[in-house]
CSV table of C-alpha atoms and ligand atoms in Angstrom, one decimal:
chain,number,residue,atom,x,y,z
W,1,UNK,CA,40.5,-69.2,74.9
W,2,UNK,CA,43.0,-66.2,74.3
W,3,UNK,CA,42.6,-64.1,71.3
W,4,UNK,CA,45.4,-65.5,68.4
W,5,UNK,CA,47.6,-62.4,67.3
W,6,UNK,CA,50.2,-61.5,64.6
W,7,UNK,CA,52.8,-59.0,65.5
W,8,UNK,CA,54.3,-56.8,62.7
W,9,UNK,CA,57.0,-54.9,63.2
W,10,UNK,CA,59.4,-52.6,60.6
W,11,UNK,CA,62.2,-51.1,61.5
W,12,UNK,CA,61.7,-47.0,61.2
W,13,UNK,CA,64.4,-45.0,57.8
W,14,UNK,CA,65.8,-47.9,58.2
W,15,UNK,CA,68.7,-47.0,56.3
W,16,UNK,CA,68.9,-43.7,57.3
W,17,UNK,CA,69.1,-45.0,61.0
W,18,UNK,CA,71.5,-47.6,60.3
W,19,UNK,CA,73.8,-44.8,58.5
W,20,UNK,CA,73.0,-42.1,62.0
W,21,UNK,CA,73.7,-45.6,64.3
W,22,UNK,CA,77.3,-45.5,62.7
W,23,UNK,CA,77.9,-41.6,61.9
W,24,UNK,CA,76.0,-40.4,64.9
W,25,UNK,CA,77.2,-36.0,63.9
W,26,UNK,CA,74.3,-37.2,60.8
W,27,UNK,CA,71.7,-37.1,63.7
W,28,UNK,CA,69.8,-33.8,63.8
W,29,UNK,CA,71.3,-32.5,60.3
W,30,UNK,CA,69.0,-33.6,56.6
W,31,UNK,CA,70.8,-36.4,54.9
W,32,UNK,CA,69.8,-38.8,52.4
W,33,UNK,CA,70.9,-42.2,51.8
W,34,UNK,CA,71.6,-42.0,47.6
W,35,UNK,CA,72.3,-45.1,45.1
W,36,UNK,CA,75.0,-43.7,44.0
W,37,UNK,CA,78.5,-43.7,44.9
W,38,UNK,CA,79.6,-40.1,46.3
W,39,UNK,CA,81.7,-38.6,43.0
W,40,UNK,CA,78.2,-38.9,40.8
W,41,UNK,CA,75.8,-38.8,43.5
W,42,UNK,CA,73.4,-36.0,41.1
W,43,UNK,CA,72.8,-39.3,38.7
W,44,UNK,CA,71.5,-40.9,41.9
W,45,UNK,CA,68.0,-41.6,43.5
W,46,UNK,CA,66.9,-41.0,46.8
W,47,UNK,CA,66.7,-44.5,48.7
W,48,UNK,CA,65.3,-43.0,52.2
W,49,UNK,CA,66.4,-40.2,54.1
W,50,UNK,CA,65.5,-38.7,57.7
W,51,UNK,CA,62.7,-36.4,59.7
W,52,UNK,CA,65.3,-33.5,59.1
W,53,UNK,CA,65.5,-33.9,55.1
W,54,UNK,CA,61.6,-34.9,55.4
W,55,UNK,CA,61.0,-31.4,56.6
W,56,UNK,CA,62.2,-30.1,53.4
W,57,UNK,CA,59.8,-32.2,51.5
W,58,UNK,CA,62.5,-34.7,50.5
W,59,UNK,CA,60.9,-37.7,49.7
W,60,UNK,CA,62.3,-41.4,49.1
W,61,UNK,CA,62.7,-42.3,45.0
W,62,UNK,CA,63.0,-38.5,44.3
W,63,UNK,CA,66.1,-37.3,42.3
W,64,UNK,CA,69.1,-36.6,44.2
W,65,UNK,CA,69.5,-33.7,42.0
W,66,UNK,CA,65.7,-32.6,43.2
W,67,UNK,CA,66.5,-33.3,47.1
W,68,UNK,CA,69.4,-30.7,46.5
W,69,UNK,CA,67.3,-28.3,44.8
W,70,UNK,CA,64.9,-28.5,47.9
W,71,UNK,CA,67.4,-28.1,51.0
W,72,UNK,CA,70.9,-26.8,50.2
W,73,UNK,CA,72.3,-27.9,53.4
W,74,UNK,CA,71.7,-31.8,52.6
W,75,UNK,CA,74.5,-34.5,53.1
W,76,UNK,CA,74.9,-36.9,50.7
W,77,UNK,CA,75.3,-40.5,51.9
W,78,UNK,CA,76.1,-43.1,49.7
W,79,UNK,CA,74.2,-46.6,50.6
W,80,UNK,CA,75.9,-49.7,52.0
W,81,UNK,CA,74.0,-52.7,51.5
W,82,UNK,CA,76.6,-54.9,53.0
W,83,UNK,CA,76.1,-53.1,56.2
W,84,UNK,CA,72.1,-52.7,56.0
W,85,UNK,CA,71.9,-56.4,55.7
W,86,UNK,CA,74.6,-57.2,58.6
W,87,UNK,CA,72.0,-55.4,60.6
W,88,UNK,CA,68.6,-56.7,59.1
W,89,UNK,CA,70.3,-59.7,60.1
W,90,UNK,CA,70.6,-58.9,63.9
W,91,UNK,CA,67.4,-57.6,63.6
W,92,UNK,CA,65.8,-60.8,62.6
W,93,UNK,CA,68.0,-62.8,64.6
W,94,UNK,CA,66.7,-61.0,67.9
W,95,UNK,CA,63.2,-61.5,66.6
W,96,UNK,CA,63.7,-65.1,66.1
W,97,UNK,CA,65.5,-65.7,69.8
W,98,UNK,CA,61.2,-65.4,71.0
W,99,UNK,CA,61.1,-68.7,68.9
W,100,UNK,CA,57.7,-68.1,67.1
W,101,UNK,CA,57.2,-68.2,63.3
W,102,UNK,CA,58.8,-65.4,61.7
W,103,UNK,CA,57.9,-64.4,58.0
W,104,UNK,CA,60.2,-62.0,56.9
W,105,UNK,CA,58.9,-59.3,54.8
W,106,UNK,CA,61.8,-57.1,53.7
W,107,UNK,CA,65.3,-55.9,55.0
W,108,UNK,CA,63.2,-54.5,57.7
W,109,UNK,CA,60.2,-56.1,58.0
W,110,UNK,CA,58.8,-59.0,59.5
W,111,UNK,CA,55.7,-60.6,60.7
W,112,UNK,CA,55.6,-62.6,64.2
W,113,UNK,CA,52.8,-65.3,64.5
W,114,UNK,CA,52.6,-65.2,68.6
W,115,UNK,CA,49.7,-67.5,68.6
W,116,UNK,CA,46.9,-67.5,70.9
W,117,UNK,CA,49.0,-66.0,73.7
W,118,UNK,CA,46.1,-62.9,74.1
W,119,UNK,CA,46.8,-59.4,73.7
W,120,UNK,CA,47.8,-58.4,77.3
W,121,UNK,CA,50.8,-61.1,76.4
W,122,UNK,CA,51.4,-59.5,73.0
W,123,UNK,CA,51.5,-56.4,74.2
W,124,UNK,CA,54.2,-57.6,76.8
W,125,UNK,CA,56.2,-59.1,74.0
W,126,UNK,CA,56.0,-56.7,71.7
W,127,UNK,CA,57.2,-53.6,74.2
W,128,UNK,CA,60.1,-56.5,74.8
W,129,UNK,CA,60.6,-57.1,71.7
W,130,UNK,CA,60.8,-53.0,70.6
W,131,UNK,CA,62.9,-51.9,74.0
W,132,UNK,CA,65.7,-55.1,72.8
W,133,UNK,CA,65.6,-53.6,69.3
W,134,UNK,CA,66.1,-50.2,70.3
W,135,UNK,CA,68.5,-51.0,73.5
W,136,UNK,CA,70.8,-53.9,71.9
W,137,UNK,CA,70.7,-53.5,68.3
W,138,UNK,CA,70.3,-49.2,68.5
W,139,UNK,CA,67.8,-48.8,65.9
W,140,UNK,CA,64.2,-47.6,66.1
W,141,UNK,CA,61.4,-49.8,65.1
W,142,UNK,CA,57.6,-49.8,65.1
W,143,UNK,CA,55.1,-52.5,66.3
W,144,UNK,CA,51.6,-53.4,65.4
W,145,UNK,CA,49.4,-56.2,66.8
W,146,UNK,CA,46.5,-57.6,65.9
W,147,UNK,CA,44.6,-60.6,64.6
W,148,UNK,CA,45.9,-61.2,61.2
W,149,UNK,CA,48.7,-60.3,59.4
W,150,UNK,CA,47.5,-58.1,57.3
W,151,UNK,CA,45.9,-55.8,60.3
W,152,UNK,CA,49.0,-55.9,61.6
W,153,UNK,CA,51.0,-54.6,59.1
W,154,UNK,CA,47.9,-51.9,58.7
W,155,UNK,CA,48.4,-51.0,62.3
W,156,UNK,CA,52.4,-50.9,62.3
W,157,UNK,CA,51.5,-48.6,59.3
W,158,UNK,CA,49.5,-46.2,61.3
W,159,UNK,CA,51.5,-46.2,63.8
W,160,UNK,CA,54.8,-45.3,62.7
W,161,UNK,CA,57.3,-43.8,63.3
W,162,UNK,CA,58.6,-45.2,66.7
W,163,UNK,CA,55.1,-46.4,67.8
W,164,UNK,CA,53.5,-49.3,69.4
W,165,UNK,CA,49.8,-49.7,68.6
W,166,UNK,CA,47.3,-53.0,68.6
W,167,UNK,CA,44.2,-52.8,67.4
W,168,UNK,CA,41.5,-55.7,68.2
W,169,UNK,CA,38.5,-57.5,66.7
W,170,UNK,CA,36.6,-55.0,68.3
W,171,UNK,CA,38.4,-52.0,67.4
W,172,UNK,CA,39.1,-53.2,63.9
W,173,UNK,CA,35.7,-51.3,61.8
W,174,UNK,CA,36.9,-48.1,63.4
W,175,UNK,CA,40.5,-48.5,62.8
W,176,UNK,CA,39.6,-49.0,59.1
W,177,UNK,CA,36.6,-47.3,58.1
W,178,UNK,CA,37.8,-43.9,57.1
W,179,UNK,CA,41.6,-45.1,55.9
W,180,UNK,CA,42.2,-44.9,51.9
W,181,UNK,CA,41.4,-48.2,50.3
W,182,UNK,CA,45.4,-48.0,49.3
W,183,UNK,CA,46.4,-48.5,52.7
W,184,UNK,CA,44.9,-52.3,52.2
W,185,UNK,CA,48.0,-54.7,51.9
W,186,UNK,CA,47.4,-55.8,48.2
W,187,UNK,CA,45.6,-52.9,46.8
W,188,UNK,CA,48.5,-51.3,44.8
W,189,UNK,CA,47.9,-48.2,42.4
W,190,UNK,CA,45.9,-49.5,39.9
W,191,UNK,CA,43.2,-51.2,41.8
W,192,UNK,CA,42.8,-47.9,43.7
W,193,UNK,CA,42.6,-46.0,41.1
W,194,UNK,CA,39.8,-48.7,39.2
W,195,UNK,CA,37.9,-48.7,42.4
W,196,UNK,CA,38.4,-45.0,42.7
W,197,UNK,CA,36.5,-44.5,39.3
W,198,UNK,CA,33.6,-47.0,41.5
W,199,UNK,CA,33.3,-43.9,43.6
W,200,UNK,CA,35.2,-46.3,46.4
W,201,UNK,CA,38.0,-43.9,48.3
W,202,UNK,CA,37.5,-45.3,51.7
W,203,UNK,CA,37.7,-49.1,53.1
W,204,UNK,CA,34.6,-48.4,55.0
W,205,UNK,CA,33.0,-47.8,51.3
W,206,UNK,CA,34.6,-50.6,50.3
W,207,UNK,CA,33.6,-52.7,53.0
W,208,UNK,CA,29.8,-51.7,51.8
W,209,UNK,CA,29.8,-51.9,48.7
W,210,UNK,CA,27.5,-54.8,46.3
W,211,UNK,CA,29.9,-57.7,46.2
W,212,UNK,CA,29.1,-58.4,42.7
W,213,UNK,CA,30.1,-55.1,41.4
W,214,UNK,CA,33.6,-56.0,42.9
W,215,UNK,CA,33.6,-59.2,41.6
W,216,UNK,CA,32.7,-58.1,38.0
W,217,UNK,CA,35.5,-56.3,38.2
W,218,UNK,CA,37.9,-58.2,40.0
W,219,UNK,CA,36.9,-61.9,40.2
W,220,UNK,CA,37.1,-63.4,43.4
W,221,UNK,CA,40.0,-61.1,44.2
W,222,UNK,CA,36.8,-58.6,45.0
W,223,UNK,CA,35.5,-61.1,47.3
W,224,UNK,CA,39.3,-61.1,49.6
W,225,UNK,CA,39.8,-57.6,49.1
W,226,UNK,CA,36.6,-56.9,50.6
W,227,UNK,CA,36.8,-59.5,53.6
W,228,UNK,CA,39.7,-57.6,54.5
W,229,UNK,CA,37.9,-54.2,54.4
W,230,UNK,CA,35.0,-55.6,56.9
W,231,UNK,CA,38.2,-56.7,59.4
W,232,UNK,CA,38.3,-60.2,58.2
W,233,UNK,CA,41.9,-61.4,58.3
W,234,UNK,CA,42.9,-64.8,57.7
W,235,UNK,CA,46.2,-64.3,56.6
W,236,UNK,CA,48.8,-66.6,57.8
W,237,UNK,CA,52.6,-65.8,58.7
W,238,UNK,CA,54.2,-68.3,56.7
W,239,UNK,CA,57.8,-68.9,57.9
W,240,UNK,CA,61.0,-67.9,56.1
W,241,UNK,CA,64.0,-69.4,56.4
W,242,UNK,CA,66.5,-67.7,58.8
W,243,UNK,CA,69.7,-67.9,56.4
W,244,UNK,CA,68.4,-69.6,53.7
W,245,UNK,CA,69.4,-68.8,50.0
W,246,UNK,CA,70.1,-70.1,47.1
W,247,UNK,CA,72.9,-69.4,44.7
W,248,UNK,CA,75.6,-70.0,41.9
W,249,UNK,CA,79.0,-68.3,41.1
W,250,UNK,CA,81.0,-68.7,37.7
W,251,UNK,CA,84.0,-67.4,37.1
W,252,UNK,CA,84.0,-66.0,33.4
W,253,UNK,CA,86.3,-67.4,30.6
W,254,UNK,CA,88.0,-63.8,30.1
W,255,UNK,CA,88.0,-60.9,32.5
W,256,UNK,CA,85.5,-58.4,31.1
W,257,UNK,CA,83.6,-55.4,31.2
W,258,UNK,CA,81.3,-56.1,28.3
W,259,UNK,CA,77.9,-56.0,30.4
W,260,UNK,CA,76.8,-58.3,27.5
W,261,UNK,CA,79.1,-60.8,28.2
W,262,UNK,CA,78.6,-60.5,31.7
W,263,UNK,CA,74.8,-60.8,31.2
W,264,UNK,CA,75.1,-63.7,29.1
W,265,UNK,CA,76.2,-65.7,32.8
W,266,UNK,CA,73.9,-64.0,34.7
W,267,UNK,CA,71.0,-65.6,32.7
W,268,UNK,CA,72.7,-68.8,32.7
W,269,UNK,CA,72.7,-68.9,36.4
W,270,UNK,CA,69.4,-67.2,37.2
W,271,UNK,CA,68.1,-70.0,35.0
W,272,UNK,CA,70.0,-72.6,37.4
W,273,UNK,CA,69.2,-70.8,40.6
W,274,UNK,CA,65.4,-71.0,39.6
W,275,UNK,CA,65.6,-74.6,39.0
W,276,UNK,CA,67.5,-75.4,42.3
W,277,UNK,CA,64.6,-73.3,44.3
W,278,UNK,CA,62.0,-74.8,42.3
W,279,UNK,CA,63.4,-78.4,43.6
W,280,UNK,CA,63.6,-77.6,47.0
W,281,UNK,CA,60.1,-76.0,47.1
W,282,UNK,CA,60.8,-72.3,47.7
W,283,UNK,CA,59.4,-69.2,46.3
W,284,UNK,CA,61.6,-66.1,46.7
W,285,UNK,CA,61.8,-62.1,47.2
W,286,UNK,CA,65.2,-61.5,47.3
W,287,UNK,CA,67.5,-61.2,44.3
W,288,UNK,CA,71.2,-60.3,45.3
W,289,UNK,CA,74.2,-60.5,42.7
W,290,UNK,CA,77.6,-60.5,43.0
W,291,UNK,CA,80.5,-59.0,41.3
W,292,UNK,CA,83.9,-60.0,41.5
W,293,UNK,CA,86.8,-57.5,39.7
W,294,UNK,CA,90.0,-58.7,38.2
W,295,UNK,CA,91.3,-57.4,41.4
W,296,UNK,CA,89.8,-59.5,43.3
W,297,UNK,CA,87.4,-57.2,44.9
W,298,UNK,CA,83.6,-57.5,45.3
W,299,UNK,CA,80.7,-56.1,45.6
W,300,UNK,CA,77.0,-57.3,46.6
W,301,UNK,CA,73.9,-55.9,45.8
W,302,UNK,CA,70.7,-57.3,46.2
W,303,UNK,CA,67.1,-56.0,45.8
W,304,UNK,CA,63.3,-57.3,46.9
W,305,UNK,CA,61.0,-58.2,43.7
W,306,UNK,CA,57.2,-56.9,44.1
W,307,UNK,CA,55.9,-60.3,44.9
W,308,UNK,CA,57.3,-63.6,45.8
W,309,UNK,CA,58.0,-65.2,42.6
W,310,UNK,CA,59.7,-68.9,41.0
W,311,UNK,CA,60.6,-67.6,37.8
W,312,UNK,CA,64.2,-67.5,36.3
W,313,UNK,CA,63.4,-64.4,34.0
W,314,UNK,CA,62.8,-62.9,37.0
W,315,UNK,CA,65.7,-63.3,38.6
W,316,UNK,CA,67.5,-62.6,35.6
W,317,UNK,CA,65.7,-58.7,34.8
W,318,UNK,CA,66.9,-58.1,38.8
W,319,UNK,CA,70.5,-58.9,38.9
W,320,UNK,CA,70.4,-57.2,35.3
W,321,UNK,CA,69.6,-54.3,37.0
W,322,UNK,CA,71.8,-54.6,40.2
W,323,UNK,CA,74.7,-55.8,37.9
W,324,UNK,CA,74.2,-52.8,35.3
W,325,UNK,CA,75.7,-49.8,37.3
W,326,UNK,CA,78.4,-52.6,38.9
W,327,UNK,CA,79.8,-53.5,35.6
W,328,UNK,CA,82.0,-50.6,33.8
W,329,UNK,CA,85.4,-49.2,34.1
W,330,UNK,CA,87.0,-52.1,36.1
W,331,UNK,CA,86.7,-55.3,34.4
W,332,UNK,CA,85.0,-59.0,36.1
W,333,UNK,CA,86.6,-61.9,36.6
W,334,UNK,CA,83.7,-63.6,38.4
W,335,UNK,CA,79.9,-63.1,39.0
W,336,UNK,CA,77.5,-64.7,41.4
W,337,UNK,CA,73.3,-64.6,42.0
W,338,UNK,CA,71.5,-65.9,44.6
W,339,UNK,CA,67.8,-65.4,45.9
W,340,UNK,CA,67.1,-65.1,49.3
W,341,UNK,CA,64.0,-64.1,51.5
W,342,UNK,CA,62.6,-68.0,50.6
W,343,UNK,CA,59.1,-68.8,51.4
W,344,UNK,CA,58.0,-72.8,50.8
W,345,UNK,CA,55.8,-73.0,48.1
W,346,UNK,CA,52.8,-75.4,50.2
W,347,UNK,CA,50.4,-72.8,51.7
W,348,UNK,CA,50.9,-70.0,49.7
W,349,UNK,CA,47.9,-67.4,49.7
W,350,UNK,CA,47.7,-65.0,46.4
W,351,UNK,CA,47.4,-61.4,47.1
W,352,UNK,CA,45.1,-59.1,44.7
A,1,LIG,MG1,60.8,-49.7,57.3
């Protein structure tokens, strides 16, 4: 019987080639995509930027302040979210036309379950599947393939930027045995740093490694964490939703720009938008708010939480956040929250 294999794929800067698909003079100069508008851009942070700015040592989540300080000659580009998700949503449209469970991961991530169609098949798909992205949509992209999920993602990893790489059960030992244990999907910061202080700094070490001193540390969490070092990967692509989200508007009782005030709804309809996903049996990624003016104009942000979660505080601390630089000098007559990225509660796998 064919092999079963998960394809991965992640769209490459994604922002920054969005921003170069639409202003192609950026291509070939540094830019960075900022979170802030234009006329205070220096309060901003770097959200991505591309190879040129890279070169510089610009880095994604550095200060805008710091990416000037290290390349004179950068642009400044404020982000659009509105347009990023317009073209995640091509993206993930043209990765659903194959009709195979899609799980998507991000704006610009997703994670393809092709079945047991082999790999000589999900290697045809997937060079399909990357030529469409780049020829219909204009964006680049990279692919991984492999058994489980996980790998996959591991393999897109190591393979970007514009690559294409699969790595099978028989590769697999050598494709992880002298990577950093953080490059594990799951193992964040502070579980490499505690296995660090094990003497563990590679997932071959880890993969060898007395299960019960990763156990005393980490409960059975030891036990998945290193079943995925050894190349074990049953990770399943659970399906999201194409357009599926969940949300509430209110229109305040006064026009204000009290952020108080305005936060006061927000938790009211976080706390509703939680229950309504809790009913219909989805977990979520995806916070997005909305903020009307008194002029009748809008804006949309929305960001990914760290894990998928049910929980109306959640929801709450994001659009908080989102809402926080949205709310000033022009004063709201109406805001809105809504979670997105919904995965269905029944087969849900914990990560570490
Ligand atoms: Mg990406």
């Amino acid at each position: 019987m064919a092999e079963t294999a998960v394809l991965f794929i992640d769209m490459d800067y994604f922002f920054a080639a969005c921003e170069e698909l639409r202003r192609p003079e950026l291509k070939g100069r540094p830019f960075v995509v900022g979170t802030h508008p234009e006329k205070d851009r220096f309060r901003g942070v770097v959200q991505t930027c591309n190879y040129e700015a890279r070169k510089f040592g610009v880095r994604s989540a550095m200060s805008v302040t710091k990416a000037f300080e290290l390349c004179k000659d950068l642009i400044y580009v404020p982000d659009d979210w509105r347009y990023y998700e317009e073209m995640s949503a091509k993206v993930m449209q043209l990765i659903r036309s194959y009709s195979f469970p899609v799980e998507q991961d991000s704006v610009d991530e997703a994670a393809v379950d092709l079945g047991k169609t082999g790999y000589d098949e999900a290697k045809r798909i997937g060079e399909e599947l990357k030529g469409k992205v780049n020829a219909e949509i204009g964006l680049p992209c990279t692919i991984g393939i492999s058994y489980g999920k996980y790998l996959a993602k591991m393999v897109c990893d190591a393979s970007k930027p514009n690559g294409f790489g699969i790595v099978t059960e028989k590769e697999t030992e050598r494709f992880l045995k002298d990577k950093a244990v953080g490059k594990l999907p799951g193992v964040g910061e502070k579980t490499e740093a505690k296995l660090k202080s094990m003497g563990i700094t590679t997932i071959g070490e880890l993969a060898r490694v007395n299960p019960v001193t990763l156990i005393d540390k980490f409960g059975s969490a030891g036990v998945d964490m290193q079943q995925l070092a050894k190349g074990v990967d049953d990770s399943k692509v659970v399906s999201t939703e194409e357009t599926l989200s969940i949300g509430r508007q209110s229109t305040l009782y006064q026009n204000t720009d009290d952020i108080v005030v305005v936060g006061k709804k927000l938790r009211e309809l976080s706390d509703e938008v939680a229950r309504e996903a809790e009913r219909k049996g989805f977990r979520f990624k995806n916070v997005g708010v909305m903020v009307r003016y008194e002029d009748f104009t809008q804006i949309t942000r929305s960001a990914n939480l760290r894990h998928y979660s049910s929980s109306g505080d959640d929801i709450y601390a994001a659009a908080m956040a989102l809402a926080k630089g949205l709310v000033s000098e022009r004063k709201v007559r109406k805001v809105g929250v809504r979670v997105a990225s919904l995965l269905e509660t029944k087969g849900q796998k914990a990560l570490f």
